[in-house]
XYZ file of C-alpha atoms in Angstrom:
84
model
C 103.209 85.961 88.007
C 106.432 87.225 88.762
C 105.364 90.894 89.227
C 102.752 89.709 92.482
C 105.155 87.879 93.951
C 107.091 90.365 93.678
C 105.181 93.369 94.974
C 103.459 90.117 97.729
C 106.772 90.401 98.617
C 107.558 93.744 98.842
C 104.148 94.341 101.049
C 105.465 91.794 103.345
C 108.266 93.813 103.412
C 106.774 96.451 104.914
C 104.122 95.027 107.193
C 107.426 93.204 108.581
C 108.920 97.277 109.555
C 105.729 97.758 110.537
C 105.441 95.050 113.505
C 109.056 95.351 114.176
C 107.951 98.483 114.879
C 105.480 98.120 116.963
C 106.762 95.949 119.574
C 110.026 98.004 119.783
C 107.157 100.532 120.869
C 107.645 103.032 118.240
C 105.519 105.852 118.901
C 102.836 105.786 115.478
C 104.509 108.512 113.922
C 107.871 107.300 114.128
C 105.966 103.668 112.625
C 103.889 105.764 110.065
C 107.544 107.564 108.836
C 109.488 103.818 108.052
C 106.112 102.961 106.259
C 105.971 105.556 104.415
C 109.705 105.498 103.051
C 109.085 102.303 102.565
C 106.516 102.800 100.105
C 108.107 105.786 98.769
C 111.026 103.507 98.001
C 108.593 100.980 96.410
C 107.150 103.490 94.159
C 110.507 105.592 92.707
C 111.004 101.864 91.582
C 108.194 100.786 90.016
C 107.977 104.247 88.752
C 111.418 103.952 87.329
C 110.197 100.438 85.966
C 107.209 101.253 84.407
C 108.510 104.251 82.398
C 111.629 102.704 81.463
C 114.063 105.432 82.955
C 116.226 102.635 84.142
C 116.510 98.737 83.487
C 115.804 97.704 86.979
C 115.162 94.135 87.968
C 112.656 92.906 90.046
C 113.218 90.694 91.873
C 112.376 89.435 95.347
C 115.905 90.133 96.763
C 115.237 93.894 95.300
C 111.976 94.785 96.816
C 112.743 93.157 99.879
C 115.867 95.492 99.961
C 113.661 98.553 99.346
C 110.301 97.566 101.869
C 112.153 97.256 104.897
C 114.971 100.455 103.878
C 112.469 102.290 102.244
C 113.999 105.231 99.534
C 117.884 104.718 100.765
C 117.181 101.133 99.544
C 115.874 102.465 96.209
C 119.711 104.356 95.970
C 121.216 101.586 96.515
C 119.062 98.902 93.586
C 119.704 101.869 91.606
C 123.375 102.431 91.952
C 124.050 98.794 91.764
C 121.745 98.650 88.384
C 123.672 101.545 86.475
C 126.710 100.457 88.242
C 126.584 96.862 87.002
């Protein structure tokens, strides 16, 4: 159940980024780049967690951070997991 909640929150964060980009009148290419960056960050976190390469906690905060920031957010989560 917790995994489903995390995926839903990540999806909501990506949709929020797309809506904010649309409201700010970003061109379609800019919105698409932001959404792809967010999806790539989520895939990176999911892949690292699925193959047990690094123990990453999947929680609401991490899903929201990666969903909004994308790959830089994934880097922050990975860096925090390594340091803690």
